[in-house]
Amino acid sequence: MRVGIVGAGWIAEKAAITLNGLDNCECYAIGSRSKQKAEEFARQWNIPKAYGSYQELIADKDVDLVYIATPHSHHYDVTKQALLADKPCLVEKAFMANLREAKEIVDLARQRRVFLAEAVWTRYQPIVATVRNLISSGRIGNPRLVTATLGYSMGNKPRIMLPELCGGALLDLGVYALNFVRMFFPQPILSIDCNCVKSNTGMDITNAMTLILDNVAGDKLLCNLQSSASCVGDNIGVIAGTEGNLIIDNINNPQTVTVNGPDRTYIETIKVPKQITGYEYEFLACREALLAGKLEVEEMPLDETLYIMDMMDGLRRKMGVHYPMD
């Protein structure tokens, strides 16, 4: 599978490292608004093709999958161009700026029958199935509480601070906390609330979210989630049940799962297999889906992408965080 990367930032670098480490995928092309930047990126990561515009990359008939790694604010335009050219797309999280954009893009992909997926890399990792099995097998009893924190000290990066770039912690980091809940507990959300500390540009620099879900056993499940672009978090997720708990180290790229029994008695620690970067699973899932003629991936269905975009729209309204494209 020949992958063309749109955008030449640090996420694109991580993707290039990943693709260069896979036998059945090729980092084939890089597209940037700067021809010089594209050529420098291509030299650094041994990429055959370098384009000075996104449109040129999309037009390359040898690109099998377009990986869109621009800021959130640019996802809509680039993805729409690619879909209109019938190019399969893997779009970085957050998928779009808002639900309106997301619905339009998903509808377009479905109308044209073009493959489309969101790159929430955590969703594709094998450890997700491990945690699901631990929960469903009753290892921790009946889940009652989920906590998750994700925080990085990101300074005054424009993509965090500027409304026109869809800034704030929610779309960049909080999306992982929401996915942490949804990928293990997909049942309906009964209530959701939030609060935040804003930057001087009006973006949610640190936020807290509280969700209450219907539990599979008929009880309620409370979820307390925090994300911050202004401090270093512990990045730990805890799923607590009536008979024990699971502690997941690094919720966006889990490294270990610690299983504790009653009275917090240590039982075992499960480590993830050696990774290239952790991004490999999303590219392999796309390759498998494309080879099978599928239009989306099982790991992150498009309806789930829309559900989470809807949640984030509601959270932003509650926090009073607005983007020009709203």
mmCIF file of C-alpha atoms in Angstrom:
data_model
loop_
_atom_site.group_PDB
_atom_site.id
_atom_site.type_symbol
_atom_site.label_atom_id
_atom_site.label_comp_id
_atom_site.label_asym_id
_atom_site.label_seq_id
_atom_site.Cartn_x
_atom_site.Cartn_y
_atom_site.Cartn_z
ATOM 1 C CA MET A 1 0.000 0.000 0.000
ATOM 2 C CA ARG A 2 1.529 3.305 -1.128
ATOM 3 C CA VAL A 3 0.722 6.094 1.329
ATOM 4 C CA GLY A 4 0.801 9.801 0.557
ATOM 5 C CA ILE A 5 1.150 12.038 3.613
ATOM 6 C CA VAL A 6 -0.518 15.463 3.553
ATOM 7 C CA GLY A 7 1.203 17.865 5.932
ATOM 8 C CA ALA A 8 4.840 17.820 7.002
ATOM 9 C CA GLY A 9 4.683 18.373 10.757
ATOM 10 C CA TRP A 10 5.756 16.146 13.624
ATOM 11 C CA ILE A 11 2.791 13.776 13.297
ATOM 12 C CA ALA A 12 3.748 13.268 9.658
ATOM 13 C CA GLU A 13 7.282 12.428 10.811
ATOM 14 C CA LYS A 14 5.905 9.768 13.134
ATOM 15 C CA ALA A 15 3.870 8.337 10.266
ATOM 16 C CA ALA A 16 6.938 8.282 8.007
ATOM 17 C CA ILE A 17 8.973 6.427 10.635
ATOM 18 C CA THR A 18 6.138 3.927 10.988
ATOM 19 C CA LEU A 19 5.647 3.324 7.279
ATOM 20 C CA ASN A 20 9.383 2.937 6.709
ATOM 21 C CA GLY A 21 9.345 0.163 9.299
ATOM 22 C CA LEU A 22 6.542 -1.833 7.650
ATOM 23 C CA ASP A 23 7.129 -4.428 4.937
ATOM 24 C CA ASN A 24 3.756 -4.162 3.235
ATOM 25 C CA CYS A 25 3.315 -0.373 3.298
ATOM 26 C CA GLU A 26 5.365 2.328 1.590
ATOM 27 C CA CYS A 27 5.799 5.963 2.536
ATOM 28 C CA TYR A 28 5.460 6.959 -1.101
ATOM 29 C CA ALA A 29 4.749 10.706 -1.170
ATOM 30 C CA ILE A 30 4.725 13.842 0.975
ATOM 31 C CA GLY A 31 2.653 16.918 0.223
ATOM 32 C CA SER A 32 3.197 20.331 1.786
ATOM 33 C CA ARG A 33 2.204 23.880 0.904
ATOM 34 C CA SER A 34 5.948 24.521 0.658
ATOM 35 C CA LYS A 35 7.838 22.652 -2.063
ATOM 36 C CA GLN A 36 11.097 23.207 -0.181
ATOM 37 C CA LYS A 37 9.671 21.760 3.027
ATOM 38 C CA ALA A 38 8.280 18.766 1.140
ATOM 39 C CA GLU A 39 11.646 18.087 -0.495
ATOM 40 C CA GLU A 40 13.491 18.374 2.816
ATOM 41 C CA PHE A 41 10.992 16.017 4.449
ATOM 42 C CA ALA A 42 11.325 13.551 1.568
ATOM 43 C CA ARG A 43 15.133 13.540 1.820
ATOM 44 C CA GLN A 44 15.035 13.038 5.582
ATOM 45 C CA TRP A 45 12.662 10.071 5.414
ATOM 46 C CA ASN A 46 13.604 8.566 2.029
ATOM 47 C CA ILE A 47 10.273 9.325 0.382
ATOM 48 C CA PRO A 48 10.210 8.966 -3.439
ATOM 49 C CA LYS A 49 7.779 11.798 -4.231
ATOM 50 C CA ALA A 50 7.637 15.354 -2.870
ATOM 51 C CA TYR A 51 4.846 17.758 -3.813
ATOM 52 C CA GLY A 52 4.559 21.481 -3.142
ATOM 53 C CA SER A 53 0.771 21.334 -2.866
ATOM 54 C CA TYR A 54 -1.798 18.983 -1.421
ATOM 55 C CA GLN A 55 -3.628 18.876 -4.748
ATOM 56 C CA GLU A 56 -0.604 17.451 -6.579
ATOM 57 C CA LEU A 57 -0.299 14.600 -4.106
ATOM 58 C CA ILE A 58 -4.003 13.814 -4.351
ATOM 59 C CA ALA A 59 -3.709 13.735 -8.153
ATOM 60 C CA ASP A 60 -0.906 11.146 -8.075
ATOM 61 C CA LYS A 61 -2.523 7.978 -9.434
ATOM 62 C CA ASP A 62 -0.030 5.767 -7.582
ATOM 63 C CA VAL A 63 -1.120 6.925 -4.111
ATOM 64 C CA ASP A 64 -3.311 4.207 -2.588
ATOM 65 C CA LEU A 65 -4.126 5.978 0.685
ATOM 66 C CA VAL A 66 -4.018 9.662 1.605
ATOM 67 C CA TYR A 67 -3.029 10.201 5.237
ATOM 68 C CA ILE A 68 -4.158 13.677 6.316
ATOM 69 C CA ALA A 69 -1.896 15.061 9.046
ATOM 70 C CA THR A 70 -2.651 18.781 8.846
ATOM 71 C CA PRO A 71 -4.105 20.815 11.739
ATOM 72 C CA HIS A 72 -7.782 20.024 12.491
ATOM 73 C CA SER A 73 -8.877 23.219 10.768
ATOM 74 C CA HIS A 74 -7.605 21.967 7.388
ATOM 75 C CA HIS A 75 -9.028 18.435 7.531
ATOM 76 C CA TYR A 76 -12.342 19.305 5.890
ATOM 77 C CA ASP A 77 -10.952 20.951 2.748
ATOM 78 C CA VAL A 78 -8.186 18.410 2.142
ATOM 79 C CA THR A 79 -10.370 15.376 2.817
ATOM 80 C CA LYS A 80 -13.117 16.697 0.556
ATOM 81 C CA GLN A 81 -10.631 17.229 -2.279
ATOM 82 C CA ALA A 82 -9.290 13.708 -1.852
ATOM 83 C CA LEU A 83 -12.726 12.083 -1.728
ATOM 84 C CA LEU A 84 -13.849 13.970 -4.834
ATOM 85 C CA ALA A 85 -10.782 12.468 -6.526
ATOM 86 C CA ASP A 86 -11.897 9.038 -5.236
ATOM 87 C CA LYS A 87 -8.831 8.681 -3.030
ATOM 88 C CA PRO A 88 -9.108 6.553 0.134
ATOM 89 C CA CYS A 89 -8.401 8.676 3.210
ATOM 90 C CA LEU A 90 -7.106 8.174 6.736
ATOM 91 C CA VAL A 91 -7.739 11.421 8.626
ATOM 92 C CA GLU A 92 -5.948 12.327 11.852
ATOM 93 C CA LYS A 93 -7.981 12.985 14.952
ATOM 94 C CA ALA A 94 -9.836 15.117 15.659
ATOM 95 C CA PHE A 95 -11.616 14.088 12.480
ATOM 96 C CA MET A 96 -13.056 17.524 11.652
ATOM 97 C CA ALA A 97 -13.646 20.857 13.374
ATOM 98 C CA ASN A 98 -17.265 20.026 14.189
ATOM 99 C CA LEU A 99 -20.118 17.615 13.563
ATOM 100 C CA ARG A 100 -21.458 19.568 10.580
ATOM 101 C CA GLU A 101 -18.181 19.134 8.699
ATOM 102 C CA ALA A 102 -17.882 15.508 9.804
ATOM 103 C CA LYS A 103 -21.382 14.617 8.575
ATOM 104 C CA GLU A 104 -20.765 16.213 5.203
ATOM 105 C CA ILE A 105 -17.478 14.363 4.729
ATOM 106 C CA VAL A 106 -18.874 10.996 5.838
ATOM 107 C CA ASP A 107 -21.911 11.460 3.581
ATOM 108 C CA LEU A 108 -19.626 12.298 0.650
ATOM 109 C CA ALA A 109 -17.480 9.209 1.218
ATOM 110 C CA ARG A 110 -20.556 6.990 1.432
ATOM 111 C CA GLN A 111 -22.174 8.526 -1.654
ATOM 112 C CA ARG A 112 -19.009 8.063 -3.720
ATOM 113 C CA ARG A 113 -18.193 4.712 -2.082
ATOM 114 C CA VAL A 114 -14.676 5.790 -1.141
ATOM 115 C CA PHE A 115 -12.810 4.403 1.872
ATOM 116 C CA LEU A 116 -12.603 6.748 4.865
ATOM 117 C CA ALA A 117 -11.300 6.301 8.422
ATOM 118 C CA GLU A 118 -10.269 8.378 11.429
ATOM 119 C CA ALA A 119 -6.749 7.895 12.791
ATOM 120 C CA VAL A 120 -7.446 7.529 16.498
ATOM 121 C CA TRP A 121 -4.371 5.315 16.808
ATOM 122 C CA THR A 122 -5.320 3.925 20.229
ATOM 123 C CA ARG A 123 -8.430 2.281 18.790
ATOM 124 C CA TYR A 124 -6.369 0.079 16.483
ATOM 125 C CA GLN A 125 -3.922 -1.286 19.034
ATOM 126 C CA PRO A 126 -4.100 -4.965 20.117
ATOM 127 C CA ILE A 127 -4.134 -4.030 23.810
ATOM 128 C CA VAL A 128 -7.704 -2.750 23.355
ATOM 129 C CA ALA A 129 -8.971 -6.306 22.833
ATOM 130 C CA THR A 130 -7.006 -7.424 25.905
ATOM 131 C CA VAL A 131 -8.698 -4.842 28.125
ATOM 132 C CA ARG A 132 -12.127 -5.640 26.692
ATOM 133 C CA ASN A 133 -11.595 -9.315 27.491
ATOM 134 C CA LEU A 134 -10.501 -8.514 31.038
ATOM 135 C CA ILE A 135 -13.692 -6.510 31.565
ATOM 136 C CA SER A 136 -16.074 -8.979 29.901
ATOM 137 C CA SER A 137 -14.559 -11.968 31.725
ATOM 138 C CA GLY A 138 -15.394 -10.391 35.079
ATOM 139 C CA ARG A 139 -11.813 -9.985 36.286
ATOM 140 C CA ILE A 140 -12.710 -6.737 38.065
ATOM 141 C CA GLY A 141 -16.359 -7.468 38.722
ATOM 142 C CA ASN A 142 -18.940 -4.880 37.710
ATOM 143 C CA PRO A 143 -17.299 -1.647 36.437
ATOM 144 C CA ARG A 144 -18.507 1.388 38.368
ATOM 145 C CA LEU A 145 -15.916 4.136 37.794
ATOM 146 C CA VAL A 146 -13.580 5.222 35.001
ATOM 147 C CA THR A 147 -10.950 7.936 35.404
ATOM 148 C CA ALA A 148 -8.559 9.130 32.715
ATOM 149 C CA THR A 149 -6.114 12.003 32.393
ATOM 150 C CA LEU A 150 -4.032 13.154 29.444
ATOM 151 C CA GLY A 151 -1.805 16.209 29.746
ATOM 152 C CA TYR A 152 1.177 17.699 27.929
ATOM 153 C CA SER A 153 2.854 21.041 28.509
ATOM 154 C CA MET A 154 2.520 22.419 24.992
ATOM 155 C CA GLY A 155 3.349 26.071 25.564
ATOM 156 C CA ASN A 156 1.839 28.576 23.161
ATOM 157 C CA LYS A 157 1.687 26.425 20.038
ATOM 158 C CA PRO A 158 -0.611 28.059 17.464
ATOM 159 C CA ARG A 159 -2.582 24.849 16.908
ATOM 160 C CA ILE A 160 -3.501 24.898 20.605
ATOM 161 C CA MET A 161 -3.996 28.632 21.102
ATOM 162 C CA LEU A 162 -5.742 29.825 17.938
ATOM 163 C CA PRO A 163 -9.498 29.460 17.278
ATOM 164 C CA GLU A 164 -8.882 29.471 13.517
ATOM 165 C CA LEU A 165 -6.752 26.325 13.932
ATOM 166 C CA CYS A 166 -9.410 24.653 16.131
ATOM 167 C CA GLY A 167 -7.277 25.092 19.220
ATOM 168 C CA GLY A 168 -7.761 23.897 22.761
ATOM 169 C CA ALA A 169 -7.141 20.702 24.676
ATOM 170 C CA LEU A 170 -10.422 18.976 23.813
ATOM 171 C CA LEU A 171 -9.903 18.278 20.109
ATOM 172 C CA ASP A 172 -6.200 17.554 20.544
ATOM 173 C CA LEU A 173 -6.124 15.567 23.807
ATOM 174 C CA GLY A 174 -9.596 15.258 25.298
ATOM 175 C CA VAL A 175 -10.633 13.248 22.260
ATOM 176 C CA TYR A 176 -8.385 10.459 23.571
ATOM 177 C CA ALA A 177 -10.057 10.497 26.973
ATOM 178 C CA LEU A 178 -13.479 10.260 25.330
ATOM 179 C CA ASN A 179 -12.287 7.400 23.138
ATOM 180 C CA PHE A 180 -10.851 5.694 26.213
ATOM 181 C CA VAL A 181 -14.375 5.460 27.589
ATOM 182 C CA ARG A 182 -16.155 4.686 24.332
ATOM 183 C CA MET A 183 -13.876 1.884 23.147
ATOM 184 C CA PHE A 184 -14.559 -0.090 26.329
ATOM 185 C CA PHE A 185 -18.064 1.129 27.177
ATOM 186 C CA PRO A 186 -20.061 1.921 24.016
ATOM 187 C CA GLN A 187 -23.429 2.012 25.765
ATOM 188 C CA PRO A 188 -25.579 5.176 25.700
ATOM 189 C CA ILE A 189 -24.419 8.223 27.645
ATOM 190 C CA LEU A 190 -27.107 9.431 30.032
ATOM 191 C CA SER A 191 -25.534 12.754 30.988
ATOM 192 C CA ILE A 192 -22.411 14.749 30.270
ATOM 193 C CA ASP A 193 -20.997 17.863 31.903
ATOM 194 C CA CYS A 194 -17.742 19.779 31.779
ATOM 195 C CA ASN A 195 -15.712 22.768 32.880
ATOM 196 C CA CYS A 196 -12.508 24.339 31.671
ATOM 197 C CA VAL A 197 -9.773 26.895 32.165
ATOM 198 C CA LYS A 198 -9.381 29.060 29.070
ATOM 199 C CA SER A 199 -6.361 30.635 27.449
ATOM 200 C CA ASN A 200 -6.343 34.361 26.705
ATOM 201 C CA THR A 201 -7.456 33.397 23.190
ATOM 202 C CA GLY A 202 -10.603 31.706 24.483
ATOM 203 C CA MET A 203 -9.470 28.122 23.990
ATOM 204 C CA ASP A 204 -9.922 25.385 26.603
ATOM 205 C CA ILE A 205 -6.352 24.955 27.787
ATOM 206 C CA THR A 206 -7.383 22.516 30.550
ATOM 207 C CA ASN A 207 -10.720 20.766 30.829
ATOM 208 C CA ALA A 208 -12.639 18.287 32.965
ATOM 209 C CA MET A 209 -15.544 16.138 31.800
ATOM 210 C CA THR A 210 -18.001 13.973 33.723
ATOM 211 C CA LEU A 211 -20.058 11.305 31.958
ATOM 212 C CA ILE A 212 -22.680 8.937 33.345
ATOM 213 C CA LEU A 213 -23.399 5.803 31.316
ATOM 214 C CA ASP A 214 -25.839 2.943 31.533
ATOM 215 C CA ASN A 215 -23.819 -0.034 32.744
ATOM 216 C CA VAL A 216 -24.283 -3.452 31.160
ATOM 217 C CA ALA A 217 -25.302 -4.873 34.548
ATOM 218 C CA GLY A 218 -28.080 -2.307 34.949
ATOM 219 C CA ASP A 219 -26.056 -0.014 37.194
ATOM 220 C CA LYS A 220 -24.618 3.378 36.316
ATOM 221 C CA LEU A 221 -21.003 3.972 35.310
ATOM 222 C CA LEU A 222 -19.389 7.304 36.247
ATOM 223 C CA CYS A 223 -16.482 8.601 34.140
ATOM 224 C CA ASN A 224 -14.223 11.471 35.219
ATOM 225 C CA LEU A 225 -11.949 12.675 32.422
ATOM 226 C CA GLN A 226 -9.367 15.463 32.254
ATOM 227 C CA SER A 227 -7.170 16.788 29.474
ATOM 228 C CA SER A 228 -4.693 19.638 29.468
ATOM 229 C CA ALA A 229 -2.348 21.320 27.014
ATOM 230 C CA SER A 230 -0.700 23.307 29.813
ATOM 231 C CA CYS A 231 0.702 20.682 32.193
ATOM 232 C CA VAL A 232 2.301 17.255 32.343
ATOM 233 C CA GLY A 233 -0.368 14.727 33.269
ATOM 234 C CA ASP A 234 0.101 11.194 34.556
ATOM 235 C CA ASN A 235 -1.750 10.005 31.411
ATOM 236 C CA ILE A 236 -3.209 7.076 33.329
ATOM 237 C CA GLY A 237 -6.616 5.497 32.924
ATOM 238 C CA VAL A 238 -8.292 3.461 35.649
ATOM 239 C CA ILE A 239 -11.294 1.181 35.210
ATOM 240 C CA ALA A 240 -12.551 0.351 38.695
ATOM 241 C CA GLY A 241 -14.972 -2.465 39.421
ATOM 242 C CA THR A 242 -16.564 -4.162 42.390
ATOM 243 C CA GLU A 243 -13.837 -6.858 42.487
ATOM 244 C CA GLY A 244 -10.722 -4.973 41.383
ATOM 245 C CA ASN A 245 -9.353 -2.473 38.897
ATOM 246 C CA LEU A 246 -7.350 -2.083 35.709
ATOM 247 C CA ILE A 247 -4.661 0.600 35.520
ATOM 248 C CA ILE A 248 -3.702 1.531 31.968
ATOM 249 C CA ASP A 249 -0.425 3.411 31.640
ATOM 250 C CA ASN A 250 -0.602 6.054 28.878
ATOM 251 C CA ILE A 251 -4.181 6.170 27.636
ATOM 252 C CA ASN A 252 -3.382 7.310 24.093
ATOM 253 C CA ASN A 253 -0.653 4.688 23.538
ATOM 254 C CA PRO A 254 -1.018 2.092 26.311
ATOM 255 C CA GLN A 255 2.219 0.447 27.423
ATOM 256 C CA THR A 256 1.032 -1.680 30.328
ATOM 257 C CA VAL A 257 -2.196 -2.848 31.922
ATOM 258 C CA THR A 258 -1.971 -3.625 35.625
ATOM 259 C CA VAL A 259 -4.652 -5.903 37.052
ATOM 260 C CA ASN A 260 -5.520 -5.545 40.736
ATOM 261 C CA GLY A 261 -7.996 -7.653 42.681
ATOM 262 C CA PRO A 262 -10.061 -7.010 45.813
ATOM 263 C CA ASP A 263 -8.427 -4.655 48.319
ATOM 264 C CA ARG A 264 -6.111 -3.539 45.461
ATOM 265 C CA THR A 265 -4.200 -6.817 45.630
ATOM 266 C CA TYR A 266 -1.712 -6.929 42.740
ATOM 267 C CA ILE A 267 -2.418 -9.752 40.291
ATOM 268 C CA GLU A 268 -0.429 -9.128 37.102
ATOM 269 C CA THR A 269 0.961 -6.589 34.641
ATOM 270 C CA ILE A 270 0.383 -7.073 30.929
ATOM 271 C CA LYS A 271 2.871 -5.391 28.592
ATOM 272 C CA VAL A 272 2.184 -4.469 24.987
ATOM 273 C CA PRO A 273 4.236 -6.079 22.193
ATOM 274 C CA LYS A 274 7.202 -4.130 20.844
ATOM 275 C CA GLN A 275 6.039 -1.306 18.586
ATOM 276 C CA ILE A 276 7.534 0.735 15.780
ATOM 277 C CA THR A 277 5.644 3.796 17.029
ATOM 278 C CA GLY A 278 2.150 2.475 17.741
ATOM 279 C CA TYR A 279 0.859 4.023 14.508
ATOM 280 C CA GLU A 280 1.480 0.826 12.554
ATOM 281 C CA TYR A 281 -1.833 -0.747 13.538
ATOM 282 C CA GLU A 282 -3.973 1.948 11.926
ATOM 283 C CA PHE A 283 -2.089 1.691 8.627
ATOM 284 C CA LEU A 284 -2.293 -2.104 8.669
ATOM 285 C CA ALA A 285 -6.023 -1.922 9.416
ATOM 286 C CA CYS A 286 -6.527 0.402 6.445
ATOM 287 C CA ARG A 287 -4.521 -1.896 4.193
ATOM 288 C CA GLU A 288 -6.556 -4.908 5.272
ATOM 289 C CA ALA A 289 -9.836 -3.049 4.754
ATOM 290 C CA LEU A 290 -8.824 -1.810 1.304
ATOM 291 C CA LEU A 291 -7.709 -5.281 0.216
ATOM 292 C CA ALA A 292 -11.080 -6.630 1.372
ATOM 293 C CA GLY A 293 -12.965 -3.925 -0.521
ATOM 294 C CA LYS A 294 -14.355 -2.355 2.649
ATOM 295 C CA LEU A 295 -15.257 1.329 2.897
ATOM 296 C CA GLU A 296 -14.388 1.758 6.582
ATOM 297 C CA VAL A 297 -12.548 -0.023 9.391
ATOM 298 C CA GLU A 298 -14.058 -2.092 12.184
ATOM 299 C CA GLU A 299 -11.746 -0.542 14.771
ATOM 300 C CA MET A 300 -13.126 2.982 14.297
ATOM 301 C CA PRO A 301 -16.462 2.925 12.444
ATOM 302 C CA LEU A 302 -17.582 6.177 10.869
ATOM 303 C CA ASP A 303 -20.749 6.256 12.967
ATOM 304 C CA GLU A 304 -18.536 6.196 16.064
ATOM 305 C CA THR A 305 -16.486 9.076 14.663
ATOM 306 C CA LEU A 306 -19.716 11.056 14.216
ATOM 307 C CA TYR A 307 -20.860 10.172 17.743
ATOM 308 C CA ILE A 308 -17.670 11.525 19.276
ATOM 309 C CA MET A 309 -17.728 14.657 17.089
ATOM 310 C CA ASP A 310 -21.276 15.268 18.352
ATOM 311 C CA MET A 311 -20.077 14.857 21.947
ATOM 312 C CA MET A 312 -17.247 17.333 21.409
ATOM 313 C CA ASP A 313 -19.578 19.891 19.828
ATOM 314 C CA GLY A 314 -21.782 19.685 22.921
ATOM 315 C CA LEU A 315 -18.815 19.946 25.267
ATOM 316 C CA ARG A 316 -17.487 23.011 23.454
ATOM 317 C CA ARG A 317 -20.892 24.685 23.650
ATOM 318 C CA LYS A 318 -20.980 24.074 27.404
ATOM 319 C CA MET A 319 -17.430 25.435 27.775
ATOM 320 C CA GLY A 320 -18.072 28.424 25.511
ATOM 321 C CA VAL A 321 -15.285 27.502 23.087
ATOM 322 C CA HIS A 322 -16.030 28.552 19.515
ATOM 323 C CA TYR A 323 -14.292 28.245 16.130
ATOM 324 C CA PRO A 324 -14.823 30.434 13.041
ATOM 325 C CA MET A 325 -16.128 27.418 11.095
ATOM 326 C CA ASP A 326 -18.895 26.807 13.650
#
